[in-house]
Coordinates of N, CA and C in Angstrom, one line a residue:
A59 N -9.7 -18.0 -8.3 CA -10.2 -19.3 -8.5 C -9.4 -20.3 -7.7
L60 N -10.1 -21.3 -7.2 CA -9.5 -22.4 -6.4 C -9.8 -23.7 -7.1
Y61 N -8.7 -24.4 -7.5 CA -8.8 -25.7 -8.1 C -8.3 -26.8 -7.1
A62 N -9.2 -27.7 -6.7 CA -8.8 -28.7 -5.7 C -8.6 -30.1 -6.4
F63 N -7.5 -30.7 -6.0 CA -7.3 -32.0 -6.6 C -7.0 -33.0 -5.4
S64 N -6.9 -34.3 -5.7 CA -6.8 -35.3 -4.7 C -5.5 -35.2 -3.9
Q65 N -4.4 -34.7 -4.6 CA -3.1 -34.6 -4.0 C -2.6 -33.1 -3.8
G66 N -3.5 -32.2 -3.9 CA -3.2 -30.8 -3.8 C -4.2 -29.9 -4.4
G67 N -3.8 -28.6 -4.5 CA -4.7 -27.7 -5.1 C -4.0 -26.5 -5.7
L68 N -4.7 -25.6 -6.4 CA -4.1 -24.5 -7.0 C -5.1 -23.3 -6.8
F69 N -4.5 -22.2 -6.2 CA -5.3 -21.0 -5.9 C -4.8 -19.9 -6.8
M70 N -5.6 -19.3 -7.6 CA -5.2 -18.2 -8.5 C -6.0 -17.0 -8.3
M71 N -5.3 -15.8 -8.3 CA -6.0 -14.5 -8.2 C -5.3 -13.5 -9.0
T72 N -6.0 -12.4 -9.4 CA -5.5 -11.3 -10.2 C -4.4 -10.6 -9.4
A73 N -3.2 -10.4 -10.0 CA -2.1 -9.7 -9.4 C -2.6 -8.2 -9.1
G74 N -2.2 -7.7 -7.9 CA -2.6 -6.4 -7.6 C -1.8 -5.3 -8.3
S75 N -0.5 -5.7 -8.7 CA 0.4 -4.8 -9.3 C 1.2 -5.5 -10.3
E76 N 1.3 -4.8 -11.5 CA 2.2 -5.4 -12.5 C 3.6 -5.3 -12.2
S77 N 4.0 -4.3 -11.5 CA 5.5 -4.1 -11.2 C 5.9 -4.6 -9.8
G78 N 5.0 -4.7 -8.9 CA 5.4 -5.1 -7.5 C 6.0 -4.0 -6.7
M79 N 6.1 -2.8 -7.3 CA 6.7 -1.7 -6.6 C 5.8 -1.1 -5.5
N80 N 6.5 -0.7 -4.4 CA 5.7 -0.2 -3.3 C 6.2 1.2 -2.8
L81 N 5.7 1.7 -1.7 CA 6.0 3.0 -1.3 C 7.5 3.2 -0.9
I82 N 8.1 2.1 -0.4 CA 9.5 2.2 -0.1 C 10.3 2.4 -1.4
D83 N 9.9 1.8 -2.5 CA 10.5 2.0 -3.8 C 10.3 3.4 -4.3
V84 N 9.1 4.0 -4.0 CA 8.9 5.4 -4.4 C 9.9 6.3 -3.7
A85 N 10.0 6.1 -2.4 CA 10.9 7.0 -1.6 C 12.4 6.8 -2.1
N86 N 12.8 5.6 -2.4 CA 14.1 5.3 -2.8 C 14.4 5.9 -4.2
T87 N 13.4 5.8 -5.1 CA 13.6 6.3 -6.4 C 13.7 7.8 -6.4
Y88 N 12.9 8.5 -5.6 CA 13.1 9.9 -5.5 C 14.4 10.3 -4.9
K89 N 14.9 9.5 -3.9 CA 16.2 9.8 -3.3 C 17.3 9.8 -4.4
N90 N 17.1 9.0 -5.4 CA 18.1 8.9 -6.5 C 18.0 10.0 -7.5
I91 N 16.8 10.5 -7.7 CA 16.7 11.5 -8.7 C 16.6 13.0 -8.2
M92 N 16.1 13.2 -7.0 CA 16.0 14.6 -6.6 C 16.1 14.7 -5.0
G93 N 16.3 13.7 -4.3 CA 16.5 13.8 -2.9 C 15.3 13.5 -2.0
N94 N 14.2 14.0 -2.3 CA 13.0 13.9 -1.5 C 11.7 13.7 -2.4
V95 N 10.8 12.9 -1.8 CA 9.5 12.8 -2.5 C 8.8 14.2 -2.5
P96 N 8.3 14.7 -3.6 CA 7.6 16.0 -3.6 C 6.4 15.9 -2.6
E97 N 6.1 16.9 -1.9 CA 5.0 16.9 -0.9 C 3.7 16.5 -1.6
M98 N 3.5 17.0 -2.8 CA 2.2 16.7 -3.5 C 2.0 15.2 -3.7
I99 N 3.1 14.5 -4.0 CA 3.0 13.1 -4.1 C 2.7 12.4 -2.8
A100 N 3.3 12.9 -1.7 CA 3.0 12.4 -0.4 C 1.5 12.6 0.0
I101 N 1.0 13.8 -0.3 CA -0.4 14.1 -0.1 C -1.3 13.2 -0.9
Y102 N -1.0 13.1 -2.2 CA -1.8 12.2 -3.0 C -1.9 10.8 -2.5
Y103 N -0.7 10.2 -2.3 CA -0.7 8.8 -1.9 C -1.3 8.6 -0.5
T104 N -1.2 9.6 0.3 CA -1.8 9.5 1.7 C -3.3 9.6 1.5
S105 N -3.8 10.4 0.6 CA -5.2 10.5 0.4 C -5.8 9.1 -0.1
R106 N -5.0 8.4 -0.9 CA -5.4 7.1 -1.4 C -5.4 6.1 -0.3
M107 N -4.4 6.1 0.6 CA -4.3 5.2 1.7 C -5.5 5.4 2.6
L108 N -5.8 6.7 2.9 CA -7.0 7.0 3.8 C -8.3 6.4 3.2
R109 N -8.4 6.6 1.9 CA -9.6 6.1 1.2 C -9.7 4.6 1.3
H110 N -8.7 3.9 1.0 CA -8.7 2.4 1.0 C -8.8 1.9 2.4
L111 N -8.2 2.5 3.4 CA -8.3 1.9 4.7 C -9.7 2.2 5.3
E112 N -10.3 3.4 4.9 CA -11.6 3.7 5.3 C -12.6 2.6 4.8
S113 N -12.4 2.3 3.5 CA -13.3 1.3 2.9 C -13.1 -0.1 3.5
L114 N -11.9 -0.5 3.8 CA -11.6 -1.7 4.4 C -12.3 -1.9 5.8
H115 N -12.2 -0.8 6.5 CA -12.8 -0.8 7.9 C -14.3 -0.7 7.8
E116 N -14.8 0.4 7.1 CA -16.2 0.7 7.2 C -17.1 -0.3 6.3
D117 N -16.6 -0.7 5.2 CA -17.4 -1.6 4.3 C -17.0 -3.0 4.6
G118 N -15.8 -3.3 4.7 CA -15.4 -4.7 4.9 C -15.4 -5.2 6.3
K119 N -15.3 -4.3 7.3 CA -15.2 -4.6 8.7 C -14.0 -5.6 8.9
V120 N -12.9 -5.2 8.3 CA -11.7 -6.0 8.4 C -10.6 -5.2 8.9
L121 N -9.8 -5.8 9.9 CA -8.6 -5.1 10.4 C -7.4 -5.8 9.7
H122 N -6.6 -5.0 9.1 CA -5.5 -5.6 8.3 C -4.4 -6.1 9.2
C123 N -4.0 -5.3 10.2 CA -3.0 -5.7 11.3 C -1.5 -5.7 10.8
D124 N -1.3 -5.3 9.5 CA 0.1 -5.3 9.0 C 0.3 -4.2 8.0
V125 N -0.4 -3.0 8.3 CA -0.2 -1.9 7.3 C 1.2 -1.3 7.5
K126 N 1.9 -1.2 6.4 CA 3.2 -0.7 6.4 C 3.6 -0.3 5.0
P127 N 4.7 0.5 4.8 CA 5.0 1.1 3.5 C 5.1 0.0 2.4
D128 N 5.8 -1.1 2.7 CA 6.0 -2.1 1.7 C 4.8 -3.0 1.4
N129 N 3.7 -2.8 2.1 CA 2.4 -3.5 1.8 C 1.5 -2.6 1.0
W130 N 1.9 -1.4 0.7 CA 1.1 -0.6 -0.2 C 1.8 -0.6 -1.6
V131 N 1.2 -1.4 -2.5 CA 1.9 -1.5 -3.9 C 1.2 -0.6 -4.9
L132 N 2.0 -0.2 -5.8 CA 1.5 0.7 -6.9 C 0.7 -0.1 -7.9
T133 N -0.5 0.5 -8.2 CA -1.3 -0.2 -9.1 C -2.1 0.9 -10.0
S134 N -2.8 0.4 -10.9 CA -3.6 1.3 -11.8 C -5.1 1.2 -11.3
S135 N -5.8 2.3 -11.6 CA -7.2 2.3 -11.2 C -8.0 3.2 -12.2
Q136 N -9.3 2.8 -12.4 CA -10.2 3.6 -13.2 C -11.1 4.5 -12.3
A137 N -10.8 4.6 -11.0 CA -11.5 5.4 -10.1 C -11.5 6.9 -10.6
R138 N -12.6 7.6 -10.5 CA -12.7 9.0 -10.9 C -11.6 9.9 -10.3
N139 N -11.3 9.7 -9.0 CA -10.4 10.6 -8.3 C -9.0 10.0 -8.3
A140 N -8.7 9.0 -9.1 CA -7.3 8.5 -9.2 C -6.6 9.3 -10.2
V141 N -5.6 10.1 -9.8 CA -5.0 11.0 -10.8 C -4.1 10.2 -11.8
G142 N -4.4 10.4 -13.0 CA -3.6 9.7 -14.1 C -3.8 8.2 -14.0
G143 N -4.8 7.7 -13.3 CA -5.0 6.3 -13.2 C -4.1 5.6 -12.2
C144 N -3.3 6.4 -11.5 CA -2.3 5.8 -10.5 C -2.9 5.7 -9.2
D145 N -2.7 4.5 -8.6 CA -3.4 4.2 -7.3 C -2.5 3.3 -6.5
L146 N -3.0 3.0 -5.3 CA -2.3 2.1 -4.4 C -3.2 0.9 -4.1
M147 N -2.7 -0.2 -3.7 CA -3.4 -1.4 -3.2 C -2.8 -1.9 -2.0
L148 N -3.6 -2.2 -1.0 CA -3.1 -2.8 0.2 C -3.0 -4.3 0.1
V149 N -1.9 -4.9 0.3 CA -1.7 -6.3 0.1 C -1.3 -7.0 1.4
D150 N -1.1 -8.3 1.4 CA -0.6 -9.2 2.5 C -1.6 -9.2 3.7
F151 N -2.7 -10.0 3.5 CA -3.7 -10.0 4.6 C -3.5 -11.2 5.5
G152 N -2.3 -11.7 5.6 CA -2.0 -12.9 6.4 C -2.4 -12.7 7.9
R153 N -2.4 -11.5 8.4 CA -2.7 -11.2 9.8 C -4.1 -10.6 10.0
A154 N -4.8 -10.5 8.9 CA -6.1 -9.7 8.9 C -7.1 -10.4 9.8
I155 N -8.0 -9.6 10.4 CA -9.1 -10.1 11.3 C -10.4 -9.7 10.7
D156 N -11.3 -10.6 10.5 CA -12.7 -10.3 10.1 C -13.4 -9.9 11.4
L157 N -13.6 -8.7 11.6 CA -14.1 -8.2 12.9 C -15.6 -8.6 13.2
E158 N -16.4 -8.9 12.1 CA -17.7 -9.3 12.3 C -17.7 -10.7 12.9
K159 N -16.7 -11.5 12.7 CA -16.6 -12.9 13.2 C -16.3 -12.9 14.7
V160 N -15.7 -11.8 15.2 CA -15.3 -11.8 16.6 C -16.0 -10.8 17.5
T161 N -17.1 -10.2 16.9 CA -17.8 -9.1 17.6 C -19.2 -9.7 18.0
R162 N -19.6 -9.4 19.2 CA -20.9 -9.8 19.7 C -22.0 -9.1 18.9
Q163 N -23.1 -9.7 18.7 CA -24.2 -9.1 17.9 C -24.7 -7.9 18.6
G164 N -24.8 -6.8 17.8 CA -25.2 -5.5 18.3 C -24.1 -4.6 18.7
D165 N -22.9 -5.1 18.8 CA -21.7 -4.2 19.1 C -21.1 -3.7 17.8
D166 N -20.4 -2.6 17.9 CA -19.8 -2.0 16.7 C -18.5 -2.8 16.4
P167 N -18.3 -3.4 15.3 CA -17.1 -4.2 15.0 C -15.8 -3.3 15.1
L168 N -15.9 -2.0 14.7 CA -14.8 -1.2 14.7 C -14.4 -0.7 16.1
R169 N -15.2 -1.1 17.1 CA -14.8 -0.8 18.5 C -14.3 -2.0 19.2
T170 N -14.1 -3.1 18.5 CA -13.6 -4.4 19.0 C -12.1 -4.2 19.4
L171 N -11.8 -4.7 20.6 CA -10.4 -4.6 21.1 C -9.8 -5.9 21.3
F172 N -8.4 -6.0 21.2 CA -7.7 -7.2 21.3 C -6.5 -6.9 22.3
K173 N -6.0 -8.0 22.8 CA -4.9 -7.9 23.8 C -3.7 -8.6 23.2
G174 N -2.5 -8.2 23.7 CA -1.2 -8.8 23.2 C -0.6 -8.1 22.1
S175 N 0.6 -8.4 21.8 CA 1.3 -7.8 20.7 C 1.5 -8.7 19.5
I176 N 1.1 -8.3 18.3 CA 1.2 -9.1 17.1 C 2.1 -8.3 16.1
A177 N 2.6 -7.2 16.4 CA 3.4 -6.4 15.5 C 4.8 -6.3 15.9
A178 N 5.7 -6.0 14.9 CA 7.1 -5.8 15.2 C 7.2 -4.6 16.2
E179 N 8.2 -4.6 17.0 CA 8.3 -3.6 18.0 C 8.2 -2.2 17.5
D180 N 8.8 -1.9 16.4 CA 8.8 -0.6 15.9 C 7.5 -0.2 15.2
M181 N 6.6 -1.2 15.0 CA 5.3 -1.0 14.4 C 4.1 -1.1 15.3
E182 N 4.5 -1.2 16.6 CA 3.4 -1.2 17.6 C 2.8 0.1 17.8
C183 N 1.4 0.2 17.8 CA 0.7 1.4 18.1 C 0.9 1.8 19.6
G184 N 0.5 3.0 20.0 CA 0.7 3.4 21.3 C 0.1 2.6 22.4
T185 N -1.1 2.1 22.2 CA -1.8 1.3 23.2 C -1.1 -0.1 23.3
M186 N -0.6 -0.6 22.2 CA 0.1 -1.9 22.3 C 1.4 -1.8 23.0
R187 N 2.1 -0.6 22.8 CA 3.4 -0.4 23.5 C 3.2 -0.3 25.0
E188 N 2.0 0.1 25.5 CA 1.7 0.3 26.9 C 1.0 -1.0 27.5
G189 N 0.8 -2.0 26.7 CA 0.2 -3.2 27.2 C -1.3 -3.1 27.3
L190 N -1.9 -2.1 26.6 CA -3.3 -1.9 26.7 C -4.0 -2.6 25.5
P191 N -5.4 -2.8 25.6 CA -6.1 -3.3 24.4 C -6.0 -2.4 23.2
W192 N -6.0 -2.9 22.0 CA -5.8 -2.2 20.8 C -6.9 -2.7 19.8
G193 N -7.0 -1.9 18.7 CA -8.0 -2.2 17.7 C -7.6 -1.5 16.4
V194 N -8.5 -0.7 15.9 CA -8.2 -0.1 14.6 C -7.0 0.8 14.7
D195 N -6.6 1.2 15.9 CA -5.4 2.1 16.0 C -4.1 1.5 15.5
L196 N -4.1 0.1 15.4 CA -2.9 -0.5 14.9 C -2.8 -0.2 13.4
D197 N -3.9 -0.3 12.7 CA -3.9 0.0 11.2 C -3.6 1.5 11.1
Y198 N -4.1 2.4 11.9 CA -3.8 3.8 11.8 C -2.4 4.1 12.0
F199 N -1.7 3.4 12.9 CA -0.3 3.6 13.1 C 0.5 3.2 11.8
G200 N 0.1 2.1 11.2 CA 0.7 1.7 10.0 C 0.6 2.7 8.9
L201 N -0.6 3.3 8.8 CA -0.8 4.4 7.8 C 0.1 5.5 8.0
C202 N 0.2 5.9 9.3 CA 1.1 7.0 9.6 C 2.6 6.7 9.2
A203 N 3.0 5.5 9.5 CA 4.3 5.1 9.1 C 4.5 5.1 7.6
S204 N 3.5 4.8 6.9 CA 3.6 4.8 5.4 C 3.6 6.2 4.9
A205 N 2.9 7.1 5.5 CA 2.9 8.5 5.1 C 4.3 9.1 5.4
F206 N 4.8 8.7 6.6 CA 6.1 9.3 7.1 C 7.2 9.0 6.2
I207 N 7.3 7.8 5.6 CA 8.4 7.4 4.7 C 8.4 8.2 3.5
L208 N 7.2 8.7 3.0 CA 7.1 9.5 1.9 C 7.6 10.9 2.2
L209 N 7.3 11.4 3.4 CA 7.7 12.7 3.8 C 9.2 12.8 4.1
F210 N 9.7 11.9 4.8 CA 11.0 11.9 5.4 C 12.0 10.9 4.7
G211 N 11.5 9.9 4.0 CA 12.4 9.0 3.4 C 13.1 8.0 4.4
S212 N 12.5 7.9 5.6 CA 13.1 7.0 6.6 C 12.0 6.4 7.4
H213 N 12.3 5.5 8.3 CA 11.4 4.8 9.1 C 10.8 5.7 10.2
M214 N 9.6 5.6 10.6 CA 9.0 6.5 11.6 C 9.3 6.0 13.0
E215 N 9.7 7.0 13.8 CA 9.8 6.8 15.3 C 9.0 7.8 16.0
V216 N 8.3 7.3 17.1 CA 7.4 8.2 17.8 C 7.9 8.2 19.3
V217 N 7.5 9.3 19.9 CA 7.9 9.5 21.3 C 6.6 10.0 22.1
R218 N 6.6 9.8 23.4 CA 5.5 10.3 24.2 C 5.9 11.6 24.7
D219 N 5.0 12.6 24.4 CA 5.3 14.0 24.9 C 5.0 14.1 26.4
K220 N 6.0 14.5 27.1 CA 5.9 14.5 28.6 C 4.9 15.5 29.1
S221 N 4.7 16.6 28.4 CA 3.8 17.6 28.8 C 2.3 17.3 28.5
T222 N 2.1 16.7 27.4 CA 0.7 16.4 27.0 C 0.3 14.9 27.2
G223 N 1.3 14.0 27.2 CA 1.0 12.6 27.2 C 0.6 12.0 25.9
N224 N 0.7 12.9 24.8 CA 0.3 12.4 23.5 C 1.5 11.8 22.8
W225 N 1.3 10.9 21.9 CA 2.3 10.4 21.0 C 2.5 11.4 19.9
R226 N 3.8 11.6 19.5 CA 4.1 12.5 18.4 C 5.4 12.0 17.7
L227 N 5.6 12.5 16.5 CA 6.8 12.2 15.7 C 8.0 12.7 16.4
N228 N 9.1 12.0 16.2 CA 10.4 12.5 16.7 C 11.1 13.4 15.7
K229 N 10.4 13.7 14.6 CA 11.0 14.7 13.7 C 10.0 15.8 13.5
I230 N 10.5 17.0 13.1 CA 9.7 18.2 12.9 C 9.3 18.3 11.5
L231 N 8.0 18.7 11.3 CA 7.5 18.9 9.9 C 8.2 20.2 9.4
R232 N 8.5 20.2 8.2 CA 9.2 21.4 7.6 C 8.2 22.5 7.5
R233 N 8.7 23.7 7.6 CA 7.8 24.9 7.7 C 7.0 25.2 6.5
Y234 N 7.5 24.8 5.3 CA 6.8 25.1 4.0 C 5.9 24.0 3.6
W235 N 5.8 22.9 4.4 CA 4.8 21.9 4.2 C 3.4 22.3 4.6
Q236 N 2.4 21.5 4.2 CA 1.0 21.8 4.6 C 0.8 21.3 6.0
K237 N 1.3 22.0 7.0 CA 1.4 21.5 8.3 C 0.1 21.2 9.0
D238 N -1.0 22.0 8.6 CA -2.3 21.7 9.2 C -2.8 20.3 8.8
L239 N -2.6 19.9 7.5 CA -2.9 18.6 7.1 C -2.2 17.5 7.8
W240 N -0.9 17.7 7.9 CA 0.0 16.6 8.4 C -0.1 16.5 10.0
Q241 N -0.2 17.7 10.6 CA -0.4 17.6 12.1 C -1.7 17.0 12.5
S242 N -2.8 17.3 11.7 CA -4.1 16.7 12.0 C -4.0 15.1 11.8
L243 N -3.3 14.7 10.7 CA -3.2 13.3 10.4 C -2.5 12.6 11.5
F244 N -1.3 13.0 11.8 CA -0.4 12.3 12.8 C -1.0 12.4 14.2
H245 N -1.5 13.5 14.6 CA -2.0 13.6 16.0 C -3.3 12.8 16.1
S246 N -4.2 12.8 15.2 CA -5.4 12.1 15.3 C -5.2 10.6 15.3
L247 N -4.3 10.1 14.4 CA -4.2 8.7 14.2 C -3.2 8.0 15.2
L248 N -2.2 8.8 15.6 CA -1.3 8.2 16.6 C -1.9 8.1 18.0
N249 N -2.9 9.0 18.2 CA -3.5 9.1 19.6 C -4.9 8.6 19.6
F250 N -5.3 7.8 18.6 CA -6.7 7.4 18.5 C -7.0 6.4 19.7
D251 N -8.2 6.5 20.3 CA -8.6 5.6 21.3 C -10.2 5.6 21.3
L252 N -10.8 4.8 22.2 CA -12.2 4.7 22.2 C -13.0 6.0 22.4
G253 N -12.3 7.0 23.0 CA -12.9 8.3 23.2 C -12.7 9.2 22.0
S254 N -12.0 8.8 20.9 CA -11.8 9.6 19.7 C -13.0 9.6 18.8
E255 N -13.1 10.6 17.9 CA -14.2 10.6 17.0 C -14.1 9.4 16.0
R256 N -15.2 8.7 16.0 CA -15.2 7.4 15.2 C -14.9 7.6 13.8
N257 N -15.3 8.8 13.2 CA -15.2 9.0 11.8 C -13.9 9.8 11.4
C258 N -12.9 9.8 12.3 CA -11.7 10.6 12.1 C -11.0 10.2 10.8
L259 N -11.1 8.9 10.4 CA -10.4 8.5 9.1 C -11.1 9.2 7.9
R260 N -12.5 9.2 8.0 CA -13.2 9.8 6.9 C -13.0 11.3 6.9
D261 N -12.9 11.9 8.0 CA -12.7 13.4 8.1 C -11.3 13.8 7.5
L262 N -10.3 13.0 7.8 CA -9.0 13.2 7.3 C -9.0 13.0 5.8
R263 N -9.6 11.9 5.3 CA -9.6 11.7 3.9 C -10.3 12.8 3.1
V264 N -11.4 13.3 3.7 CA -12.1 14.5 3.1 C -11.2 15.7 3.0
A265 N -10.4 16.0 4.1 CA -9.5 17.1 4.1 C -8.4 17.0 3.1
F266 N -7.9 15.8 2.9 CA -6.8 15.6 1.9 C -7.4 15.7 0.5
D267 N -8.6 15.1 0.3 CA -9.2 15.1 -1.0 C -9.5 16.5 -1.4
E268 N -10.0 17.3 -0.5 CA -10.4 18.7 -0.8 C -9.2 19.6 -1.1
Y269 N -8.0 19.2 -0.5 CA -6.8 20.0 -0.8 C -6.4 19.7 -2.3
I270 N -6.7 18.5 -2.8 CA -6.2 18.2 -4.2 C -7.2 18.7 -5.2
D271 N -7.1 20.0 -5.5 CA -8.0 20.6 -6.5 C -7.5 20.3 -7.9
E272 N -8.2 21.0 -8.9 CA -7.8 20.7 -10.3 C -6.4 21.1 -10.6
D273 N -5.9 22.2 -10.1 CA -4.6 22.7 -10.4 C -3.6 21.7 -9.7
R274 N -3.8 21.3 -8.5 CA -2.9 20.5 -7.8 C -2.9 19.1 -8.4
S275 N -4.0 18.6 -9.0 CA -4.1 17.4 -9.7 C -3.2 17.3 -10.9
R276 N -3.1 18.5 -11.6 CA -2.2 18.5 -12.7 C -0.7 18.5 -12.2
E277 N -0.5 19.2 -11.1 CA 0.9 19.1 -10.6 C 1.3 17.7 -10.2
I278 N 0.3 17.0 -9.5 CA 0.5 15.6 -9.1 C 0.8 14.7 -10.4
A279 N 0.0 14.9 -11.4 CA 0.2 14.1 -12.7 C 1.6 14.3 -13.2
T280 N 2.1 15.6 -13.2 CA 3.4 15.8 -13.7 C 4.5 15.1 -12.9
H281 N 4.3 15.1 -11.5 CA 5.3 14.4 -10.7 C 5.2 12.9 -10.9
L282 N 4.0 12.4 -11.1 CA 3.8 10.9 -11.3 C 4.5 10.5 -12.6
N283 N 4.3 11.3 -13.6 CA 5.0 11.0 -14.9 C 6.5 10.9 -14.7
Q284 N 7.1 11.9 -13.9 CA 8.5 11.9 -13.6 C 8.9 10.6 -12.8
L285 N 8.0 10.3 -11.8 CA 8.3 9.1 -11.0 C 8.4 7.8 -11.9
F286 N 7.4 7.6 -12.7 CA 7.3 6.4 -13.4 C 8.3 6.3 -14.6
T287 N 8.9 7.4 -14.9 CA 10.0 7.4 -15.9 C 11.2 6.8 -15.3
H288 N 11.4 7.0 -14.0 CA 12.6 6.5 -13.3 C 12.4 5.2 -12.5
L289 N 11.2 4.9 -12.2 CA 10.9 3.7 -11.4 C 11.1 2.5 -12.3
P290 N 11.8 1.5 -11.7 CA 11.9 0.2 -12.5 C 10.6 -0.4 -12.9
K291 N 10.6 -1.0 -14.0 CA 9.3 -1.6 -14.5 C 8.8 -2.8 -13.7
K292 N 9.8 -3.5 -13.2 CA 9.4 -4.7 -12.3 C 10.4 -4.8 -11.2
R293 N 10.0 -5.4 -10.1 CA 10.9 -5.7 -9.0 C 11.9 -6.8 -9.4

């Protein structure tokens, strides 16, 4: 609600999170209680990020431009596939772009490209680092960085593979992780360009969702209960 007065105004909106805790808090909390975020928690929260970013792009035609771990806050949800009612919300739309406002009629908003750097140096996607036009790949890079901190508990660094020319993580995935899921996620999103499959975000979200079957949902619920037992109630 917006209340306008002669000498000022007041804008009020529903808080996205009661606690204000984000994915960095999740990683730090697990460091204190057991060392690493359980992979099933990383898979679950990554599936939620994929779903929300897909909706933002496909339904909202909005580019966030500042996707990062501390902009994914923990929240509750009544969604059918939200395990235990636990979910994420993407916040801080100060840099967001309404793609339909800057796209010519008849063109695909999600293929709109921009020039210049608007991200911190360590959060620049591959095309931005090379001085090339960028688009949705900036948000994809941020999603990868957010998944990375859940897996490794540290900030993501990427390097250009000299043999393939592809961008890749500078760390190796552990052998007992679901490497097919993670390799597909990081390779597809770090190397996205106009020649990539337009629906790669949806395809990745489906793959992660399909992995979370009934038994794994119960395992996730157990881990989430443990997490929220140790997580501070408020920031």
